[in-house]
C-alpha cells in the first residue's frame, strides 16, 4: 500500500500566449477547471499504475470539496482519510503558456487546516511506501513523516513547493525528491546550469540530510544520488508537451508505485520518467497521467 499525505486542490487554469508581466492584463485563450493538488495528483498517478493507494488530506465543505473526494474515490483511491473542514477547499490559480510551462498560485483553504493532531499512526496501517510533499502545514508533514518511519515504510519527501528543510523531520526520510530549481533553493544557491552542477547539488543535499536524492531535470530526465554515494542518470524521453502541470507529481507517484512493486531505484526512475513524459501530452494535471498499459508500451518500445 502507498500512503500519500498531502494537498488536494481544484485547479482553475487559463491558457495564455505568455505569462503576464507585473501590471499586465492578459486575455486568455480559454479556461478550464481540473482536479489538482500535489498530494492528490501523486496519489492518482500511483493509482493509475495499479498501486493500492490511501490519501490523507483535507477538503472544504464546499462543492469543490465534494468533487475532490468523489474524484479520488473514482480513481480507486481510499479517500476515507480526507478530513472535511468548514470553508473553502484548496484552489490553484494557474496560467499555462504556449510552451506548456505554468505559473501557479495556491490558496491552501482546507489544506491549511491540517495539523499534527490526527492519528497518523492509524493512517499508516499497511503502508509500504509513504509519499509526502510540502504543500501542507509543517506539523502535518512532520506527523506523516514520523508515522511513516515508525510503520517501516520507505519514506519519500517531494520538497515541492520548496521550503527550508530544517523545519522537517529529515531523519525519517529515505528519498528526497526535487527538481533542479528546488535543489538549488534548498542550498541557497542558483539553479545549476548543467546536469553536473545539479548532480553536485544533489550530492551535497544527500550528504547534508543523510538521504538519497532524486533530482528531475525536465527534458534531460532525472539523476539520483544514494545515501551511500552511488549515483546515476536516466535520460529523458522525447515527447509532445501540451501542459507541464503535474509532471513532477506524475513522476513522484509513478516512482512510488515502482518502488512498491520492488523495482530498484534506477529502474523506478526510468518508469517514473516515462509516466511523466506521457502526462505532459494533455492539458491539466491529471488528464495525461498514464495507466499501466501505456507506460508498459512506451517502456518496451524503448522510446
Ligand atoms: O504540481 C501541480 C499542482 O500544484 C497543481 O495541480 C496545483 O494544484 C498545485 O498544487
mmCIF file of C-alpha atoms and ligand atoms in Angstrom:
data_model
loop_
_atom_site.group_PDB
_atom_site.id
_atom_site.type_symbol
_atom_site.label_atom_id
_atom_site.label_comp_id
_atom_site.label_asym_id
_atom_site.label_seq_id
_atom_site.Cartn_x
_atom_site.Cartn_y
_atom_site.Cartn_z
ATOM 1 C CA UNK A 1 0.000 0.000 0.000
ATOM 2 C CA UNK A 2 1.164 3.516 -0.834
ATOM 3 C CA UNK A 3 0.049 6.234 1.558
ATOM 4 C CA UNK A 4 0.103 9.778 0.198
ATOM 5 C CA UNK A 5 -0.193 12.591 2.735
ATOM 6 C CA UNK A 6 -0.689 15.969 1.140
ATOM 7 C CA UNK A 7 -2.776 18.627 -0.536
ATOM 8 C CA UNK A 8 -5.832 18.423 -2.742
ATOM 9 C CA UNK A 9 -6.860 21.403 -4.870
ATOM 10 C CA UNK A 10 -9.162 22.471 -7.617
ATOM 11 C CA UNK A 11 -7.100 23.934 -10.458
ATOM 12 C CA UNK A 12 -8.529 26.953 -12.271
ATOM 13 C CA UNK A 13 -6.483 27.098 -15.429
ATOM 14 C CA UNK A 14 -6.192 29.844 -18.052
ATOM 15 C CA UNK A 15 -4.260 29.124 -21.242
ATOM 16 C CA UNK A 16 -2.292 32.220 -22.258
ATOM 17 C CA UNK A 17 0.072 33.264 -25.024
ATOM 18 C CA UNK A 18 2.655 34.246 -22.419
ATOM 19 C CA UNK A 19 2.719 34.723 -18.660
ATOM 20 C CA UNK A 20 1.732 38.247 -17.602
ATOM 21 C CA UNK A 21 4.363 40.758 -16.517
ATOM 22 C CA UNK A 22 3.820 42.904 -13.420
ATOM 23 C CA UNK A 23 0.881 45.193 -14.079
ATOM 24 C CA UNK A 24 -0.040 43.465 -17.343
ATOM 25 C CA UNK A 25 -3.606 42.325 -18.062
ATOM 26 C CA UNK A 26 -3.879 39.384 -20.433
ATOM 27 C CA UNK A 27 -6.811 37.884 -22.280
ATOM 28 C CA UNK A 28 -6.640 34.084 -22.043
ATOM 29 C CA UNK A 29 -7.421 31.755 -24.932
ATOM 30 C CA UNK A 30 -9.581 29.549 -22.748
ATOM 31 C CA UNK A 31 -10.287 28.422 -19.215
ATOM 32 C CA UNK A 32 -10.733 25.027 -17.591
ATOM 33 C CA UNK A 33 -11.334 23.526 -14.170
ATOM 34 C CA UNK A 34 -9.235 20.471 -13.313
ATOM 35 C CA UNK A 35 -8.589 18.371 -10.246
ATOM 36 C CA UNK A 36 -5.186 19.100 -8.702
ATOM 37 C CA UNK A 37 -3.045 19.492 -5.618
ATOM 38 C CA UNK A 38 0.378 17.930 -5.402
ATOM 39 C CA UNK A 39 -0.648 15.260 -2.929
ATOM 40 C CA UNK A 40 -3.843 14.217 -4.660
ATOM 41 C CA UNK A 41 -2.131 14.298 -8.068
ATOM 42 C CA UNK A 42 0.594 11.980 -6.806
ATOM 43 C CA UNK A 43 -1.988 9.629 -5.351
ATOM 44 C CA UNK A 44 -3.781 9.487 -8.709
ATOM 45 C CA UNK A 45 -0.543 8.926 -10.638
ATOM 46 C CA UNK A 46 0.261 5.910 -8.466
ATOM 47 C CA UNK A 47 -3.296 4.550 -8.573
ATOM 48 C CA UNK A 48 -3.444 4.767 -12.380
ATOM 49 C CA UNK A 49 -0.472 2.399 -12.435
ATOM 50 C CA UNK A 50 -2.412 -0.118 -10.405
ATOM 51 C CA UNK A 51 -0.984 0.592 -6.949
ATOM 52 C CA UNK A 52 -3.263 0.411 -3.904
ATOM 53 C CA UNK A 53 -3.288 3.987 -2.568
ATOM 54 C CA UNK A 54 -4.625 5.699 0.529
ATOM 55 C CA UNK A 55 -4.803 9.502 0.537
ATOM 56 C CA UNK A 56 -4.592 11.530 3.752
ATOM 57 C CA UNK A 57 -5.513 15.171 3.347
ATOM 58 C CA UNK A 58 -8.278 17.733 3.543
ATOM 59 C CA UNK A 59 -11.141 19.328 1.653
ATOM 60 C CA UNK A 60 -13.564 22.113 2.460
ATOM 61 C CA UNK A 61 -17.295 21.706 2.900
ATOM 62 C CA UNK A 62 -17.935 23.370 -0.484
ATOM 63 C CA UNK A 63 -18.859 21.808 -3.844
ATOM 64 C CA UNK A 64 -15.187 21.703 -4.799
ATOM 65 C CA UNK A 65 -14.559 19.564 -1.721
ATOM 66 C CA UNK A 66 -17.271 17.098 -2.729
ATOM 67 C CA UNK A 67 -15.691 16.850 -6.159
ATOM 68 C CA UNK A 68 -12.201 16.331 -4.711
ATOM 69 C CA UNK A 69 -13.381 13.351 -2.663
ATOM 70 C CA UNK A 70 -15.531 11.932 -5.476
ATOM 71 C CA UNK A 71 -12.669 12.090 -7.979
ATOM 72 C CA UNK A 72 -10.210 10.376 -5.656
ATOM 73 C CA UNK A 73 -12.733 7.606 -4.993
ATOM 74 C CA UNK A 74 -13.393 7.270 -8.735
ATOM 75 C CA UNK A 75 -9.664 6.631 -9.200
ATOM 76 C CA UNK A 76 -9.929 3.720 -6.766
ATOM 77 C CA UNK A 77 -8.116 5.598 -4.001
ATOM 78 C CA UNK A 78 -9.031 5.116 -0.355
ATOM 79 C CA UNK A 79 -10.157 8.659 0.437
ATOM 80 C CA UNK A 80 -11.564 7.981 3.901
ATOM 81 C CA UNK A 81 -8.616 9.957 5.271
ATOM 82 C CA UNK A 82 -9.794 13.200 3.677
ATOM 83 C CA UNK A 83 -10.864 15.430 6.569
ATOM 84 C CA UNK A 84 -13.624 17.924 5.728
ATOM 85 C CA UNK A 85 -13.278 21.396 7.216
ATOM 86 C CA UNK A 86 -15.784 24.258 7.176
ATOM 87 C CA UNK A 87 -14.914 26.739 4.420
ATOM 88 C CA UNK A 88 -13.149 26.555 1.073
ATOM 89 C CA UNK A 89 -11.197 23.728 -0.420
ATOM 90 C CA UNK A 90 -7.700 24.347 -1.755
ATOM 91 C CA UNK A 91 -7.570 26.285 -5.020
ATOM 92 C CA UNK A 92 -4.777 26.732 -7.511
ATOM 93 C CA UNK A 93 -4.837 29.629 -9.967
ATOM 94 C CA UNK A 94 -2.763 28.516 -12.934
ATOM 95 C CA UNK A 95 -1.667 30.046 -16.216
ATOM 96 C CA UNK A 96 -0.205 27.769 -18.895
ATOM 97 C CA UNK A 97 1.632 29.319 -21.855
ATOM 98 C CA UNK A 98 2.075 28.088 -25.411
ATOM 99 C CA UNK A 99 5.175 26.103 -24.435
ATOM 100 C CA UNK A 100 3.153 24.253 -21.784
ATOM 101 C CA UNK A 101 5.009 25.985 -18.921
ATOM 102 C CA UNK A 102 2.944 27.067 -15.945
ATOM 103 C CA UNK A 103 2.768 29.638 -13.174
ATOM 104 C CA UNK A 104 0.806 28.544 -10.097
ATOM 105 C CA UNK A 105 -0.638 30.413 -7.117
ATOM 106 C CA UNK A 106 -2.072 28.124 -4.434
ATOM 107 C CA UNK A 107 -4.742 29.226 -1.970
ATOM 108 C CA UNK A 108 -4.461 26.477 0.687
ATOM 109 C CA UNK A 109 -8.040 26.590 2.024
ATOM 110 C CA UNK A 110 -8.744 23.357 3.902
ATOM 111 C CA UNK A 111 -5.202 22.080 3.265
ATOM 112 C CA UNK A 112 -4.008 24.818 5.611
ATOM 113 C CA UNK A 113 -6.137 23.389 8.436
ATOM 114 C CA UNK A 114 -4.194 20.136 8.555
ATOM 115 C CA UNK A 115 -2.030 19.775 11.631
ATOM 116 C CA UNK A 116 -0.257 17.138 13.667
ATOM 117 C CA UNK A 117 -3.240 16.191 15.782
ATOM 118 C CA UNK A 118 -4.762 13.384 13.750
ATOM 119 C CA UNK A 119 -3.978 9.718 14.179
ATOM 120 C CA UNK A 120 -1.209 9.365 11.636
ATOM 121 C CA UNK A 121 -0.063 6.028 13.003
ATOM 122 C CA UNK A 122 -3.515 4.576 12.324
ATOM 123 C CA UNK A 123 -3.461 6.085 8.830
ATOM 124 C CA UNK A 124 -0.200 4.285 8.044
ATOM 125 C CA UNK A 125 -1.651 0.800 8.526
ATOM 126 C CA UNK A 126 -0.246 -1.424 5.776
ATOM 127 C CA UNK A 127 1.971 1.336 4.355
ATOM 128 C CA UNK A 128 4.974 0.115 2.391
ATOM 129 C CA UNK A 129 5.708 3.463 0.756
ATOM 130 C CA UNK A 130 4.849 6.936 2.081
ATOM 131 C CA UNK A 131 4.837 9.947 -0.201
ATOM 132 C CA UNK A 132 4.690 13.475 1.256
ATOM 133 C CA UNK A 133 5.073 16.964 -0.252
ATOM 134 C CA UNK A 134 5.401 20.457 1.254
ATOM 135 C CA UNK A 135 2.040 21.955 0.216
ATOM 136 C CA UNK A 136 0.517 21.339 3.662
ATOM 137 C CA UNK A 137 1.459 22.746 7.106
ATOM 138 C CA UNK A 138 4.754 21.714 8.691
ATOM 139 C CA UNK A 139 3.147 19.935 11.667
ATOM 140 C CA UNK A 140 1.123 17.727 9.330
ATOM 141 C CA UNK A 141 4.131 16.918 7.166
ATOM 142 C CA UNK A 142 6.216 16.022 10.198
ATOM 143 C CA UNK A 143 3.487 13.885 11.752
ATOM 144 C CA UNK A 144 3.204 11.967 8.485
ATOM 145 C CA UNK A 145 6.967 11.523 8.127
ATOM 146 C CA UNK A 146 7.344 10.287 11.703
ATOM 147 C CA UNK A 147 4.422 7.875 11.377
ATOM 148 C CA UNK A 148 5.730 6.572 8.064
ATOM 149 C CA UNK A 149 9.113 5.895 9.605
ATOM 150 C CA UNK A 150 7.513 4.218 12.635
ATOM 151 C CA UNK A 151 5.487 1.992 10.283
ATOM 152 C CA UNK A 152 8.658 0.899 8.492
ATOM 153 C CA UNK A 153 7.572 2.404 5.146
ATOM 154 C CA UNK A 154 10.002 3.726 2.562
ATOM 155 C CA UNK A 155 9.556 7.472 3.068
ATOM 156 C CA UNK A 156 9.747 9.799 0.060
ATOM 157 C CA UNK A 157 9.637 13.556 0.584
ATOM 158 C CA UNK A 158 8.943 15.595 -2.536
ATOM 159 C CA UNK A 159 10.156 19.058 -1.456
ATOM 160 C CA UNK A 160 7.602 20.934 -3.557
ATOM 161 C CA UNK A 161 6.891 23.731 -3.208
ATOM 162 C CA UNK A 162 10.432 24.159 -1.862
ATOM 163 C CA UNK A 163 10.831 25.273 1.745
ATOM 164 C CA UNK A 164 13.841 25.210 4.089
ATOM 165 C CA UNK A 165 14.308 21.625 5.232
ATOM 166 C CA UNK A 166 15.478 22.440 8.733
ATOM 167 C CA UNK A 167 11.813 22.564 9.834
ATOM 168 C CA UNK A 168 11.223 18.971 8.762
ATOM 169 C CA UNK A 169 11.863 15.519 10.238
ATOM 170 C CA UNK A 170 14.546 14.657 7.735
ATOM 171 C CA UNK A 171 15.728 11.764 9.895
ATOM 172 C CA UNK A 172 12.523 9.989 8.869
ATOM 173 C CA UNK A 173 13.151 10.444 5.129
ATOM 174 C CA UNK A 174 14.702 7.869 2.791
ATOM 175 C CA UNK A 175 14.407 9.757 -0.514
ATOM 176 C CA UNK A 176 14.299 13.496 -1.075
ATOM 177 C CA UNK A 177 12.788 14.284 -4.484
ATOM 178 C CA UNK A 178 13.338 17.707 -6.056
ATOM 179 C CA UNK A 179 13.603 19.421 -9.402
ATOM 180 C CA UNK A 180 16.741 21.383 -10.286
ATOM 181 C CA UNK A 181 15.277 24.683 -9.100
ATOM 182 C CA UNK A 182 14.188 23.188 -5.787
ATOM 183 C CA UNK A 183 17.610 21.590 -5.248
ATOM 184 C CA UNK A 184 19.251 24.984 -5.696
ATOM 185 C CA UNK A 185 16.716 26.714 -3.440
ATOM 186 C CA UNK A 186 17.328 24.214 -0.631
ATOM 187 C CA UNK A 187 21.023 25.038 -0.767
ATOM 188 C CA UNK A 188 20.503 28.810 -1.109
ATOM 189 C CA UNK A 189 22.227 28.750 -4.490
ATOM 190 C CA UNK A 190 21.325 29.435 -8.112
ATOM 191 C CA UNK A 191 19.973 26.667 -10.269
ATOM 192 C CA UNK A 192 22.695 24.503 -11.774
ATOM 193 C CA UNK A 193 23.489 25.482 -15.365
ATOM 194 C CA UNK A 194 24.364 21.900 -16.253
ATOM 195 C CA UNK A 195 23.493 18.364 -15.228
ATOM 196 C CA UNK A 196 26.860 18.085 -13.478
ATOM 197 C CA UNK A 197 26.126 21.149 -11.359
ATOM 198 C CA UNK A 198 22.732 19.774 -10.340
ATOM 199 C CA UNK A 199 24.362 16.415 -9.598
ATOM 200 C CA UNK A 200 26.810 18.195 -7.330
ATOM 201 C CA UNK A 201 23.946 19.973 -5.548
ATOM 202 C CA UNK A 202 22.057 16.690 -5.199
ATOM 203 C CA UNK A 203 25.149 15.031 -3.716
ATOM 204 C CA UNK A 204 25.508 17.818 -1.171
ATOM 205 C CA UNK A 205 21.833 17.576 -0.200
ATOM 206 C CA UNK A 206 22.232 13.819 0.189
ATOM 207 C CA UNK A 207 25.190 14.269 2.462
ATOM 208 C CA UNK A 208 23.676 17.152 4.494
ATOM 209 C CA UNK A 209 20.468 15.249 5.229
ATOM 210 C CA UNK A 210 21.743 11.690 5.107
ATOM 211 C CA UNK A 211 19.162 10.714 2.486
ATOM 212 C CA UNK A 212 19.031 9.572 -1.102
ATOM 213 C CA UNK A 213 18.227 12.393 -3.532
ATOM 214 C CA UNK A 214 16.374 12.230 -6.840
ATOM 215 C CA UNK A 215 16.562 15.366 -8.985
ATOM 216 C CA UNK A 216 14.296 15.702 -12.002
ATOM 217 C CA UNK A 217 15.768 17.594 -14.956
ATOM 218 C CA UNK A 218 12.824 18.121 -17.316
ATOM 219 C CA UNK A 219 13.710 17.015 -20.833
ATOM 220 C CA UNK A 220 17.107 15.761 -19.604
ATOM 221 C CA UNK A 221 15.491 13.061 -17.438
ATOM 222 C CA UNK A 222 16.485 12.635 -13.812
ATOM 223 C CA UNK A 223 19.532 11.887 -11.719
ATOM 224 C CA UNK A 224 19.897 10.260 -8.358
ATOM 225 C CA UNK A 225 22.411 10.075 -5.549
ATOM 226 C CA UNK A 226 22.105 7.295 -2.991
ATOM 227 C CA UNK A 227 22.770 7.816 0.702
ATOM 228 C CA UNK A 228 25.806 5.598 0.134
ATOM 229 C CA UNK A 229 27.143 7.960 -2.572
ATOM 230 C CA UNK A 230 26.152 5.782 -5.560
ATOM 231 C CA UNK A 231 24.910 7.919 -8.473
ATOM 232 C CA UNK A 232 23.126 7.528 -11.764
ATOM 233 C CA UNK A 233 21.342 9.399 -14.552
ATOM 234 C CA UNK A 234 18.304 8.300 -16.539
ATOM 235 C CA UNK A 235 17.870 10.185 -19.836
ATOM 236 C CA UNK A 236 14.615 11.943 -20.689
ATOM 237 C CA UNK A 237 12.182 10.583 -23.261
ATOM 238 C CA UNK A 238 11.263 12.859 -26.155
ATOM 239 C CA UNK A 239 7.604 13.780 -26.034
ATOM 240 C CA UNK A 240 4.998 16.291 -27.105
ATOM 241 C CA UNK A 241 4.449 18.966 -24.435
ATOM 242 C CA UNK A 242 0.981 20.435 -24.040
ATOM 243 C CA UNK A 243 1.000 21.207 -20.322
ATOM 244 C CA UNK A 244 3.751 20.506 -17.788
ATOM 245 C CA UNK A 245 1.383 20.945 -14.815
ATOM 246 C CA UNK A 246 1.526 17.773 -12.742
ATOM 247 C CA UNK A 247 4.598 16.339 -14.480
ATOM 248 C CA UNK A 248 6.558 16.273 -11.224
ATOM 249 C CA UNK A 249 3.571 14.775 -9.428
ATOM 250 C CA UNK A 250 3.261 12.045 -12.029
ATOM 251 C CA UNK A 251 6.955 11.303 -11.632
ATOM 252 C CA UNK A 252 6.622 11.099 -7.838
ATOM 253 C CA UNK A 253 3.511 8.918 -7.884
ATOM 254 C CA UNK A 254 4.929 6.590 -10.508
ATOM 255 C CA UNK A 255 8.232 6.330 -8.638
ATOM 256 C CA UNK A 256 6.308 5.328 -5.506
ATOM 257 C CA UNK A 257 4.330 2.733 -7.492
ATOM 258 C CA UNK A 258 7.531 1.316 -8.944
ATOM 259 C CA UNK A 259 9.153 1.090 -5.530
ATOM 260 C CA UNK A 260 6.045 -0.623 -4.130
ATOM 261 C CA UNK A 261 6.499 -3.343 -6.713
ATOM 262 C CA UNK A 262 10.138 -3.717 -5.710
ATOM 263 C CA UNK A 263 11.924 -2.084 -8.629
ATOM 264 C CA UNK A 264 15.478 -0.915 -7.962
ATOM 265 C CA UNK A 265 15.850 2.850 -7.815
ATOM 266 C CA UNK A 266 17.192 3.444 -11.316
ATOM 267 C CA UNK A 267 14.516 1.250 -12.847
ATOM 268 C CA UNK A 268 11.878 3.068 -10.780
ATOM 269 C CA UNK A 269 13.194 6.422 -12.037
ATOM 270 C CA UNK A 270 13.031 5.159 -15.622
ATOM 271 C CA UNK A 271 9.395 4.145 -15.180
ATOM 272 C CA UNK A 272 8.585 7.447 -13.450
ATOM 273 C CA UNK A 273 10.213 9.422 -16.257
ATOM 274 C CA UNK A 274 8.203 7.590 -18.895
ATOM 275 C CA UNK A 275 4.987 8.219 -16.953
ATOM 276 C CA UNK A 276 5.797 11.938 -16.622
ATOM 277 C CA UNK A 277 6.638 12.226 -20.316
ATOM 278 C CA UNK A 278 3.224 10.816 -21.172
ATOM 279 C CA UNK A 279 1.473 13.067 -18.648
ATOM 280 C CA UNK A 280 2.623 16.323 -20.269
ATOM 281 C CA UNK A 281 0.827 15.427 -23.503
ATOM 282 C CA UNK A 282 -2.588 16.567 -22.262
ATOM 283 C CA UNK A 283 -3.972 19.714 -20.621
ATOM 284 C CA UNK A 284 -4.480 19.605 -16.853
ATOM 285 C CA UNK A 285 -2.506 17.950 -14.092
ATOM 286 C CA UNK A 286 -4.162 14.559 -14.388
ATOM 287 C CA UNK A 287 -5.652 14.155 -17.871
ATOM 288 C CA UNK A 288 -2.431 12.781 -19.333
ATOM 289 C CA UNK A 289 -1.407 10.592 -16.402
ATOM 290 C CA UNK A 290 -0.937 7.177 -17.962
ATOM 291 C CA UNK A 291 -2.227 3.816 -16.920
ATOM 292 C CA UNK A 292 -0.033 0.745 -16.588
ATOM 293 C CA UNK A 293 -0.549 -0.377 -20.194
ATOM 294 C CA UNK A 294 0.515 2.977 -21.646
ATOM 295 C CA UNK A 295 3.688 3.024 -19.556
ATOM 296 C CA UNK A 296 4.489 -0.581 -20.417
ATOM 297 C CA UNK A 297 4.028 0.120 -24.126
ATOM 298 C CA UNK A 298 6.271 3.199 -24.044
ATOM 299 C CA UNK A 299 8.930 1.407 -21.982
ATOM 300 C CA UNK A 300 9.005 -1.684 -24.159
ATOM 301 C CA UNK A 301 9.179 0.472 -27.284
ATOM 302 C CA UNK A 302 12.305 1.945 -25.686
ATOM 303 C CA UNK A 303 11.037 5.396 -26.647
HETATM 304 O O1 LIG B 1 2.058 20.207 -9.133
HETATM 305 C C1 LIG B 1 0.922 20.721 -9.768
HETATM 306 C C2 LIG B 1 -0.089 21.109 -8.756
HETATM 307 O O2 LIG B 1 0.427 22.162 -7.979
HETATM 308 C C3 LIG B 1 -1.390 21.635 -9.313
HETATM 309 O O3 LIG B 1 -2.323 20.618 -9.556
HETATM 310 C C4 LIG B 1 -1.816 22.654 -8.274
HETATM 311 O O4 LIG B 1 -2.991 22.313 -7.622
HETATM 312 C C5 LIG B 1 -0.646 22.782 -7.315
HETATM 313 O O5 LIG B 1 -0.845 22.081 -6.164
#
